[in-house]
PDB file of C-alpha atoms and ligand atoms in Angstrom:
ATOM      1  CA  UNK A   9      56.952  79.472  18.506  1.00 48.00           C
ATOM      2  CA  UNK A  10      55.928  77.069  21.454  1.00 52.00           C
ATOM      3  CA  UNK A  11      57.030  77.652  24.930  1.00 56.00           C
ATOM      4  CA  UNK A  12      57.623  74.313  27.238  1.00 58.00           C
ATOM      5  CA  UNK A  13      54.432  74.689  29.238  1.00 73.00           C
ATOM      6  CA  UNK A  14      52.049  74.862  26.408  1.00 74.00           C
ATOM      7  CA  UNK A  15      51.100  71.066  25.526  1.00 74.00           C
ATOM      8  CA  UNK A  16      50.494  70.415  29.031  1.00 77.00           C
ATOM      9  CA  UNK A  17      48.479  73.462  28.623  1.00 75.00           C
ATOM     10  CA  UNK A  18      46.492  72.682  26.136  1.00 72.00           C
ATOM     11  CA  UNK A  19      45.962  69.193  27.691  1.00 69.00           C
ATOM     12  CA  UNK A  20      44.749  70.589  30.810  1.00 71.00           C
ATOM     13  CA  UNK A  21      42.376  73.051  28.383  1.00 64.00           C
ATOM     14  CA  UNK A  22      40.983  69.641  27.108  1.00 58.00           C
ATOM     15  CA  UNK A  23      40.492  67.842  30.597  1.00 57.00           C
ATOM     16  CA  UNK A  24      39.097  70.558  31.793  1.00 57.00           C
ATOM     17  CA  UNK A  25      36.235  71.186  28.546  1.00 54.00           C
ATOM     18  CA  UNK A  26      35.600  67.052  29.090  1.00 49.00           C
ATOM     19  CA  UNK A  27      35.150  67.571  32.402  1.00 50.00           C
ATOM     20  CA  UNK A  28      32.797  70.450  32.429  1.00 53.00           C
ATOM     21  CA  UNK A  29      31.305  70.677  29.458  1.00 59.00           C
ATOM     22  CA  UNK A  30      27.553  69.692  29.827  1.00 64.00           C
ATOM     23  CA  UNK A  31      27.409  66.871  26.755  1.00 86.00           C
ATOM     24  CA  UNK A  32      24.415  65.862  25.619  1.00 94.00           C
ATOM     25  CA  UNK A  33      21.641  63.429  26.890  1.00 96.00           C
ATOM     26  CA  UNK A  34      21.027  60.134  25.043  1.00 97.00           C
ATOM     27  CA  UNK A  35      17.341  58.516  26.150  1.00 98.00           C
ATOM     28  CA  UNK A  36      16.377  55.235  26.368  1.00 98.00           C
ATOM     29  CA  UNK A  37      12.899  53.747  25.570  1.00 98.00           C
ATOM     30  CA  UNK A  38      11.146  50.694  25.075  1.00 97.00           C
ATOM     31  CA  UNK A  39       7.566  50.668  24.521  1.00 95.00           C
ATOM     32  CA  UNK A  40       4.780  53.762  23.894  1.00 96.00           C
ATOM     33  CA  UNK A  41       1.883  51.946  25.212  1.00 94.00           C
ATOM     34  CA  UNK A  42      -1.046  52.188  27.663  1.00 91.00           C
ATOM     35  CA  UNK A  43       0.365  49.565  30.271  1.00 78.00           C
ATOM     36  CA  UNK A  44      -1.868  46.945  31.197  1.00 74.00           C
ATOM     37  CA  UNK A  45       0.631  44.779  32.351  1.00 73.00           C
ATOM     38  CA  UNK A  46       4.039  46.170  32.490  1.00 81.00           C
ATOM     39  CA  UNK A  47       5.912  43.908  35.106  1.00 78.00           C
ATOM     40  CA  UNK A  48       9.443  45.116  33.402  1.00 81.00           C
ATOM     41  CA  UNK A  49       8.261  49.199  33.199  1.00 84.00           C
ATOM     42  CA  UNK A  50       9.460  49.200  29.811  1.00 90.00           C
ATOM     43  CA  UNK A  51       5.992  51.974  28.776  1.00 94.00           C
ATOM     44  CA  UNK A  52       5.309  55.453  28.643  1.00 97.00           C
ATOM     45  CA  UNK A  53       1.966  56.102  27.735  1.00 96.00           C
ATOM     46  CA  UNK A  54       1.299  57.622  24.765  1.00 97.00           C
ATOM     47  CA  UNK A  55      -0.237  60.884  25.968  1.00 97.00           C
ATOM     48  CA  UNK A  56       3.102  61.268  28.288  1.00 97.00           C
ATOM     49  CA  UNK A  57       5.568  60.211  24.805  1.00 98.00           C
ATOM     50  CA  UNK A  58       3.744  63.336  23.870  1.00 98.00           C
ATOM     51  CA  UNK A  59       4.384  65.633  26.889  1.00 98.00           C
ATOM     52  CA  UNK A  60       7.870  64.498  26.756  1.00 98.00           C
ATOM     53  CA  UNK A  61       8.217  65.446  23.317  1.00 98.00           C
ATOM     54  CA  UNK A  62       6.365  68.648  23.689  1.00 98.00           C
ATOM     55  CA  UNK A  63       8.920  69.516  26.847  1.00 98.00           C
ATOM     56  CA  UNK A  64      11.936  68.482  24.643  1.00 98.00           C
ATOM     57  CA  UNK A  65      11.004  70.671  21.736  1.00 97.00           C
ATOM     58  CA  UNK A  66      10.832  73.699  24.128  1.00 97.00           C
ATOM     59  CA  UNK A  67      13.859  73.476  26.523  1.00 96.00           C
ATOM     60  CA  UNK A  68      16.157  71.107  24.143  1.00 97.00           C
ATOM     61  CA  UNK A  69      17.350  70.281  21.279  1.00 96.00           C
ATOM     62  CA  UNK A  70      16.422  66.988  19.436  1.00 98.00           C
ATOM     63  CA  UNK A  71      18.781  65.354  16.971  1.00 97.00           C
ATOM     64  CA  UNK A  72      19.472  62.337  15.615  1.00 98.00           C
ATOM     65  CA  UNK A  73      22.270  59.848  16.668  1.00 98.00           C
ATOM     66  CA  UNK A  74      24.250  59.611  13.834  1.00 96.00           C
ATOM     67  CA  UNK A  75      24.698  63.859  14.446  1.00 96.00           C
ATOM     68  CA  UNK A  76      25.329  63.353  18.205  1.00 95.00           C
ATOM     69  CA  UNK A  77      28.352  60.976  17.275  1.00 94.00           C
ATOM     70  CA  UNK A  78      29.589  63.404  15.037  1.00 93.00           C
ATOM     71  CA  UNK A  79      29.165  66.344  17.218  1.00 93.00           C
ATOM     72  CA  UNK A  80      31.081  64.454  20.242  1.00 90.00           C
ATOM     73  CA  UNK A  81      33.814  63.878  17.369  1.00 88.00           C
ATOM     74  CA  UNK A  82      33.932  67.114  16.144  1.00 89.00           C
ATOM     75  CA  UNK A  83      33.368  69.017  18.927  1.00 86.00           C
ATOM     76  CA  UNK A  84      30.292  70.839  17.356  1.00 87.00           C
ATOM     77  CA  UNK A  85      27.671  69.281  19.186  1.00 88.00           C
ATOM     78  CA  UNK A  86      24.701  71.704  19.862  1.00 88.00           C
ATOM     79  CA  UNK A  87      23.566  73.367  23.904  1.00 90.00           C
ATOM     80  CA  UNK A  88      21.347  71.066  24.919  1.00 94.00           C
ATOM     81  CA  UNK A  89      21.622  68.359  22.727  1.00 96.00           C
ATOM     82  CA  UNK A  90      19.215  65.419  23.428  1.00 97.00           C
ATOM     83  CA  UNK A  91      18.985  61.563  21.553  1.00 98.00           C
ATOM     84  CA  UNK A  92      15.978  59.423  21.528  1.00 98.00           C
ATOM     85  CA  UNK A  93      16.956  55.684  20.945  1.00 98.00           C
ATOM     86  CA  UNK A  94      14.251  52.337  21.425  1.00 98.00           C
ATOM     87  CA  UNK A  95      15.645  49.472  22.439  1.00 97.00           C
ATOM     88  CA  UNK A  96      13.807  46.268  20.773  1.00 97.00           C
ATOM     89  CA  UNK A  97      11.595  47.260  17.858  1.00 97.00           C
ATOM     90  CA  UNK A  98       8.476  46.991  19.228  1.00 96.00           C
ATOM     91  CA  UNK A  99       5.242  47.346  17.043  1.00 95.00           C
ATOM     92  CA  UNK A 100       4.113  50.000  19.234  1.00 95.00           C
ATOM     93  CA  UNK A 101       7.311  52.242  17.781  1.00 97.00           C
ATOM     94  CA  UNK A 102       5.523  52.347  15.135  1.00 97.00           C
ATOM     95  CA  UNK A 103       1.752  52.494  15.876  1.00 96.00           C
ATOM     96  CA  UNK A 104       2.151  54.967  18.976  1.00 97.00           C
ATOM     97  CA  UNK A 105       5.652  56.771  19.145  1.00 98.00           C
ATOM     98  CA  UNK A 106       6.104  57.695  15.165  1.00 98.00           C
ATOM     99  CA  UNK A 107       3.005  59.489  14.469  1.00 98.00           C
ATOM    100  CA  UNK A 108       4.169  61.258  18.126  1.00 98.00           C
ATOM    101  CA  UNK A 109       7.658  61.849  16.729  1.00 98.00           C
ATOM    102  CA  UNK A 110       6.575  63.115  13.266  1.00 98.00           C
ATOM    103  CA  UNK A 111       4.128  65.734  14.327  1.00 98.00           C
ATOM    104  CA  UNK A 112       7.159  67.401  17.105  1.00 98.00           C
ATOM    105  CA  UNK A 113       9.661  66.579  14.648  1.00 98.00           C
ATOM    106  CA  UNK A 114      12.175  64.535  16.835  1.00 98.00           C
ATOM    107  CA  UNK A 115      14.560  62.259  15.113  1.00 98.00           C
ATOM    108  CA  UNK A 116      15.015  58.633  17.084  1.00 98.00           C
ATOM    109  CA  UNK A 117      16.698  55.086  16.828  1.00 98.00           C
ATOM    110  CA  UNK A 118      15.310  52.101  16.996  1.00 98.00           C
ATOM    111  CA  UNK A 119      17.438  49.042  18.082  1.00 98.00           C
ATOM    112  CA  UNK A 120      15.587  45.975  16.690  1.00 98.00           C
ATOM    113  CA  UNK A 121      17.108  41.884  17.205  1.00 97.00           C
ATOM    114  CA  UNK A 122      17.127  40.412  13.874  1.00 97.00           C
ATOM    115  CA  UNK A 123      15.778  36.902  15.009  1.00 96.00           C
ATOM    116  CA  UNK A 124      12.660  38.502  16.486  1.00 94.00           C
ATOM    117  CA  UNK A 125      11.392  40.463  13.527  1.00 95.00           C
ATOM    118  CA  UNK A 126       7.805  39.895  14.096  1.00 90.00           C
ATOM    119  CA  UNK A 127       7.571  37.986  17.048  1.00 91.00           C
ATOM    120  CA  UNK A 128       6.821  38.302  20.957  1.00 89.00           C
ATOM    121  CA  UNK A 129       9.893  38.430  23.162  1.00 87.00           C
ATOM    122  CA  UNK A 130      10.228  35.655  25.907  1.00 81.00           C
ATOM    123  CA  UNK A 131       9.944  38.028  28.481  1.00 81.00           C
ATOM    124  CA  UNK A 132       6.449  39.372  27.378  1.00 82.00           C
ATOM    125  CA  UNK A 133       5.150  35.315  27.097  1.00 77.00           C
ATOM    126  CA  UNK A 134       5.184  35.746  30.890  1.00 71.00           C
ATOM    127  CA  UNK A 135       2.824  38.098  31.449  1.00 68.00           C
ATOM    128  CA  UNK A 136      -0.532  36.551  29.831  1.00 64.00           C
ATOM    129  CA  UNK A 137      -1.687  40.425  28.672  1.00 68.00           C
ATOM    130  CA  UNK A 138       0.959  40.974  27.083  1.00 70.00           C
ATOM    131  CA  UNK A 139       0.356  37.953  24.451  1.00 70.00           C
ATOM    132  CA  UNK A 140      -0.788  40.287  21.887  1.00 77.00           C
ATOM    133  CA  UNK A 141       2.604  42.143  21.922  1.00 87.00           C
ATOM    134  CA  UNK A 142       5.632  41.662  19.397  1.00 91.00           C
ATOM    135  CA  UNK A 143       7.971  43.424  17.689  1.00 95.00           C
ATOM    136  CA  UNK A 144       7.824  44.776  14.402  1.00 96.00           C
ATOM    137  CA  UNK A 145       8.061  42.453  10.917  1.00 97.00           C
ATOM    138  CA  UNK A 146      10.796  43.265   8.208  1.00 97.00           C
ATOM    139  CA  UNK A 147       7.775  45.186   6.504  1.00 97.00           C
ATOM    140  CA  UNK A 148       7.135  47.178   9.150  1.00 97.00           C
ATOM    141  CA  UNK A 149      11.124  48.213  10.402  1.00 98.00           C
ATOM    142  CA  UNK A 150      11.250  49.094   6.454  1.00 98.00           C
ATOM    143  CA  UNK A 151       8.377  51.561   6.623  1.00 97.00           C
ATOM    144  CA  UNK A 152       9.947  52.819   9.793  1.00 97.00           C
ATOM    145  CA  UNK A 153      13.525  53.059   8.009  1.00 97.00           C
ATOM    146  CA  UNK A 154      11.890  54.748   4.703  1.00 97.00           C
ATOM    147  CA  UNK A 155      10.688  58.110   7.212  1.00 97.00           C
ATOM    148  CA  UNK A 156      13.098  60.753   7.498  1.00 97.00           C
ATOM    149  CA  UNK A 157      13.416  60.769  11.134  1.00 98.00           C
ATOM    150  CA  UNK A 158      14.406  57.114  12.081  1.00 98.00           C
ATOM    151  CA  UNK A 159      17.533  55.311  11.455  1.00 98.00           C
ATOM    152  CA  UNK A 160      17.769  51.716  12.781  1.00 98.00           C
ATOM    153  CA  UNK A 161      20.105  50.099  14.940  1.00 98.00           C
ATOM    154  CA  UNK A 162      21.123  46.618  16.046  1.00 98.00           C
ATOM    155  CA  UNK A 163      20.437  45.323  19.225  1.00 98.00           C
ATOM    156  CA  UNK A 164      21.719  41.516  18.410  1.00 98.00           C
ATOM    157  CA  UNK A 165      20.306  38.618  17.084  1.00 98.00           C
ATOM    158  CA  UNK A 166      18.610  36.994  20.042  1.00 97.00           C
ATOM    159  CA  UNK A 167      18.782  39.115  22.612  1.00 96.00           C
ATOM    160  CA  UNK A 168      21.374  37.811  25.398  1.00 96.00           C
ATOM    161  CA  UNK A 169      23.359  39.057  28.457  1.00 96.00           C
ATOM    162  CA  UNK A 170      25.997  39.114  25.265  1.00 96.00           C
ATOM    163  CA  UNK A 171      29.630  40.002  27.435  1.00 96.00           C
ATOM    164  CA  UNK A 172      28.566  36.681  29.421  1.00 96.00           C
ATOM    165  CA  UNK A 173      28.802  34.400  26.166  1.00 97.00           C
ATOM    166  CA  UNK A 174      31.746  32.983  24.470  1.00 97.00           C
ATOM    167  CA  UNK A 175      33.797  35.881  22.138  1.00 97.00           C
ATOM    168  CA  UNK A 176      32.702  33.142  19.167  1.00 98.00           C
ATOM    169  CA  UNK A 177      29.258  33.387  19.943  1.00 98.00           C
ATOM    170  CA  UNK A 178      29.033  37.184  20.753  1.00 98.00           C
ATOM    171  CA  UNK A 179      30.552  37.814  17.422  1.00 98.00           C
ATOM    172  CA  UNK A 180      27.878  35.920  15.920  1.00 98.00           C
ATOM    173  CA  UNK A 181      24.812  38.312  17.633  1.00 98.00           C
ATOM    174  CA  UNK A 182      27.220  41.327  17.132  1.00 98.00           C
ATOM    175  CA  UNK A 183      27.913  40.425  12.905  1.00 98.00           C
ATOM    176  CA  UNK A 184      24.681  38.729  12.080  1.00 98.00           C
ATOM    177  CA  UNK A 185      22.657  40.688  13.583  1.00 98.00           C
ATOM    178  CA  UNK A 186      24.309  44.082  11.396  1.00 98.00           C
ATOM    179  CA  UNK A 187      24.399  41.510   8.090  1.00 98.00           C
ATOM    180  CA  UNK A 188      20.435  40.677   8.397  1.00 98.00           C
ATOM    181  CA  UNK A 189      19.707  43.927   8.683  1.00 98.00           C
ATOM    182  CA  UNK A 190      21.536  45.334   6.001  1.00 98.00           C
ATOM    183  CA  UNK A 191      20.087  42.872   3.878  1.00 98.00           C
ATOM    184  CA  UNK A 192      16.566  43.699   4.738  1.00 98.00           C
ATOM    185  CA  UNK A 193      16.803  47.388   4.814  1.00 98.00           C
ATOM    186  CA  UNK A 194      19.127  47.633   1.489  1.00 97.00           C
ATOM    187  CA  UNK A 195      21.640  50.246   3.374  1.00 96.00           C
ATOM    188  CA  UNK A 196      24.368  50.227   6.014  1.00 97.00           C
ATOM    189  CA  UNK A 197      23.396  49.500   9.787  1.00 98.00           C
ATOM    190  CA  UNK A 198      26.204  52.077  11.543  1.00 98.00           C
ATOM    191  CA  UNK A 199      24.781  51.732  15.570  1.00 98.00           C
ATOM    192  CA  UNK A 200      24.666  48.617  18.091  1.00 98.00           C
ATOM    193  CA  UNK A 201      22.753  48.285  21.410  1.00 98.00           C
ATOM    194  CA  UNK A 202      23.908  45.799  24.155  1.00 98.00           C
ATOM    195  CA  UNK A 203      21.243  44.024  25.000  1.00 97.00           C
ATOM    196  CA  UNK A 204      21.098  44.180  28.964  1.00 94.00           C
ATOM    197  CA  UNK A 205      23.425  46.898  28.535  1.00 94.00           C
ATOM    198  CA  UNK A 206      25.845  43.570  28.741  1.00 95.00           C
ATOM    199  CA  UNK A 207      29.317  44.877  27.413  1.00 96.00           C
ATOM    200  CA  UNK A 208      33.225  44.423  27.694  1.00 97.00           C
ATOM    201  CA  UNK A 209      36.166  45.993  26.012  1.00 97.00           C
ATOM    202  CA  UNK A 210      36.642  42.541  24.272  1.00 97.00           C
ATOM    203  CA  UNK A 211      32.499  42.690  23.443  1.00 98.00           C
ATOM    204  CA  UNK A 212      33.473  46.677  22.445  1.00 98.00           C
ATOM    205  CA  UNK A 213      36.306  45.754  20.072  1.00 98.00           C
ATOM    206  CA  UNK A 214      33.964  43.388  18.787  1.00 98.00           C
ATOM    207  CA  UNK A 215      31.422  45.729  17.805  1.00 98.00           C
ATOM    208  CA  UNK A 216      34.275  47.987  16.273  1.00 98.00           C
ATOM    209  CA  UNK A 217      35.437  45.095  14.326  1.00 98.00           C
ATOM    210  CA  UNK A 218      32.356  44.388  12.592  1.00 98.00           C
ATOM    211  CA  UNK A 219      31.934  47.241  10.867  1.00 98.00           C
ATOM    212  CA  UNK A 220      29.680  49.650  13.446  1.00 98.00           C
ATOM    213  CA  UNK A 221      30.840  52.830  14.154  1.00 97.00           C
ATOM    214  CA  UNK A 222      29.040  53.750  17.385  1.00 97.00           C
ATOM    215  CA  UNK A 223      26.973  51.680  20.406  1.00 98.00           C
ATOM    216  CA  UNK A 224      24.810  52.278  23.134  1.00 98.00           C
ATOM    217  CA  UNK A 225      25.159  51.835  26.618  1.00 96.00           C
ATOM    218  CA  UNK A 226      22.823  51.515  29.601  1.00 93.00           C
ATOM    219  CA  UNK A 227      24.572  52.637  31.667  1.00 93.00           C
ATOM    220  CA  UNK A 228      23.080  56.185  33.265  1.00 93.00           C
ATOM    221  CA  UNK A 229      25.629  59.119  32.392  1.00 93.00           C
ATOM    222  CA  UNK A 230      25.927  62.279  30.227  1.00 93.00           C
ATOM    223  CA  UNK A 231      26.932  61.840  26.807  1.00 94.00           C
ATOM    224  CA  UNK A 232      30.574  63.872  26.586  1.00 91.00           C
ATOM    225  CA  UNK A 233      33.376  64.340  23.909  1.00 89.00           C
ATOM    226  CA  UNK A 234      35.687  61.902  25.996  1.00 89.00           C
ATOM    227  CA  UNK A 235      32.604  59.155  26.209  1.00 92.00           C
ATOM    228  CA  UNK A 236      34.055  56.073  24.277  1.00 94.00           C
ATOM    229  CA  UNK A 237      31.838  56.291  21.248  1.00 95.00           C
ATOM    230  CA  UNK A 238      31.165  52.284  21.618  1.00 97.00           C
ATOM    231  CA  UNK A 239      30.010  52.849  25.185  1.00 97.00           C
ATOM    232  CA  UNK A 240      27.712  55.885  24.876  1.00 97.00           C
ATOM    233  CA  UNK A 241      25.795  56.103  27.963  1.00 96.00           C
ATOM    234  CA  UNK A 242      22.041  56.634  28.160  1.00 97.00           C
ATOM    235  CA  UNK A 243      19.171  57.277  30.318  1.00 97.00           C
ATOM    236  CA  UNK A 244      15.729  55.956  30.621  1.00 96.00           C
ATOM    237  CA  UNK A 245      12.766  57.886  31.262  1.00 96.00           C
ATOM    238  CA  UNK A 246       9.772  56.605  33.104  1.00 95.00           C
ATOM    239  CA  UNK A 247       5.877  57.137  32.130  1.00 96.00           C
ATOM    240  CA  UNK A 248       6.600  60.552  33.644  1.00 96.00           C
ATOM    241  CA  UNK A 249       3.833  63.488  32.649  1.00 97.00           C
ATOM    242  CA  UNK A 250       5.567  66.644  30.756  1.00 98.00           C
ATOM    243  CA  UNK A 251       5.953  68.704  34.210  1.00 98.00           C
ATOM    244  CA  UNK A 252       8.253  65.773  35.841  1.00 98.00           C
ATOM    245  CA  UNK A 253       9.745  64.953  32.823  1.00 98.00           C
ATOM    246  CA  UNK A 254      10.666  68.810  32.332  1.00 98.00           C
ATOM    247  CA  UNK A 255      12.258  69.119  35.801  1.00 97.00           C
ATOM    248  CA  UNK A 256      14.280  65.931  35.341  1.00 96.00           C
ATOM    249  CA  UNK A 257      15.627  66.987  31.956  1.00 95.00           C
ATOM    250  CA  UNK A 258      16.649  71.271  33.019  1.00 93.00           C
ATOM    251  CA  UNK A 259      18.719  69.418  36.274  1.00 90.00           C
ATOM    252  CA  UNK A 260      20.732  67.209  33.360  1.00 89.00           C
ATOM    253  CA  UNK A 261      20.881  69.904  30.444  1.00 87.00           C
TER     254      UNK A 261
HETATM  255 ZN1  LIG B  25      16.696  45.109  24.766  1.00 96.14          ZN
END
């Protein structure tokens, strides 16, 4: 038996859990590297990757973003939930963070661009110490994918302020880049990265369209059951030690 007032009920029940419910934090890196020149502050240093992991073991709980997606959907997302993502495949994902991941057991995604497997991004060719840096090579982004703790993600084929270009060519960097992948990894590529954080509800229903089932934002918010699953906010931590890492993270969780 239903009385008149109970849908509205039960919608207010649901604005109200959306509203207050904590959600769960989705972080953004780039590189784990000693700086030497870092004129974008895309590194953490290695030693603070570590604090950072060492705080989020203790007052968090790490899983992976494939779980966090379902969670939201579900509504059985964990307290405390927290995502680690990479934008841009760098080799230092590999060299620095993953050994760092592994031994604190923290799941993560890394967001490579298909046309720069192996490579050196344009924007590191401007700073001169930075000529030894690239991303990582097919080989590499395989070892990475073969671990139990990473699952990769596309981030585009080249890289560009992608709602700015023409819906043909986003489509392209949006479709190719998931294709390429597929085909070098030998299984399905399920999460997108705006490069920029450039996005649009036409780049979003893009992204649906080709196949993805969830994409990340950069835009600074917590991650909640109402979040649009093709817009899920993040944010990015600085090379913060563990003790300002830890205070930023309790004031969020
Ligand atoms: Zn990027």
């Amino acid at each position: 038996m239903r009385t008149p007032g109970a849908k509205a009920l039960r919608q207010t029940a649901r604005w109200l859990r959306s509203r207050f419910s904590r959600g769960a934090l989705i972080l953004g890196y780039h590189r784990v590297a000693e700086a030497g020149s870092d004129p974008h502050g895309l590194c953490v240093s290695p030693g603070h990757f570590a604090e950072q992991l060492d705080v989020l073991r203790r007052v968090a709980r790490p899983v992976a973003l494939h779980e966090l997606a379902r969670g939201l959907q579900t509504g059985t997302l964990p307290r405390r939930a927290v995502v680690l993502t990479f934008d841009d495949g760098y080799l230092d994902v590999l060299q620095q963070a993953y050994p760092l991941l592994e031994a604190y057991q923290v799941p993560a995604t890394v967001f490579v661009v298909s046309d720069y497997l192996g490579r050196q991004f344009w924007w590191d060719t401007i700073a001169e110490e930075n000529s030894q840096v690239r991303s990582l090579t097919s080989e590499e982004l395989c070892r990475l994918a073969g671990t139990a703790l990473i699952d990769v993600g596309a981030h585009s084929v080249s890289h560009p302020t992608l709602a700015a270009l023409p819906a043909g060519e986003q489509w392209i960097e949006i479709e190719e880049s998931k294709a390429k992948l597929e085909e070098i990894l030998g299984q399905a590529v399920h999460a997108f990265s705006y490069p920029h954080g450039s996005t649009s509800a036409a780049t979003r229903e893009m992204v649906r369209s080709a196949g993805y089932d969830y994409a990340c934002s950069s835009a600074n918010d917590v991650a909640r059951a109402a979040s649009d699953r093709f817009e899920l906010p993040r944010f990015w931590p600085q090379d913060w030690n563990g003790e300002t890492f830890e205070r930023w993270l309790r004031w969020w969780l």
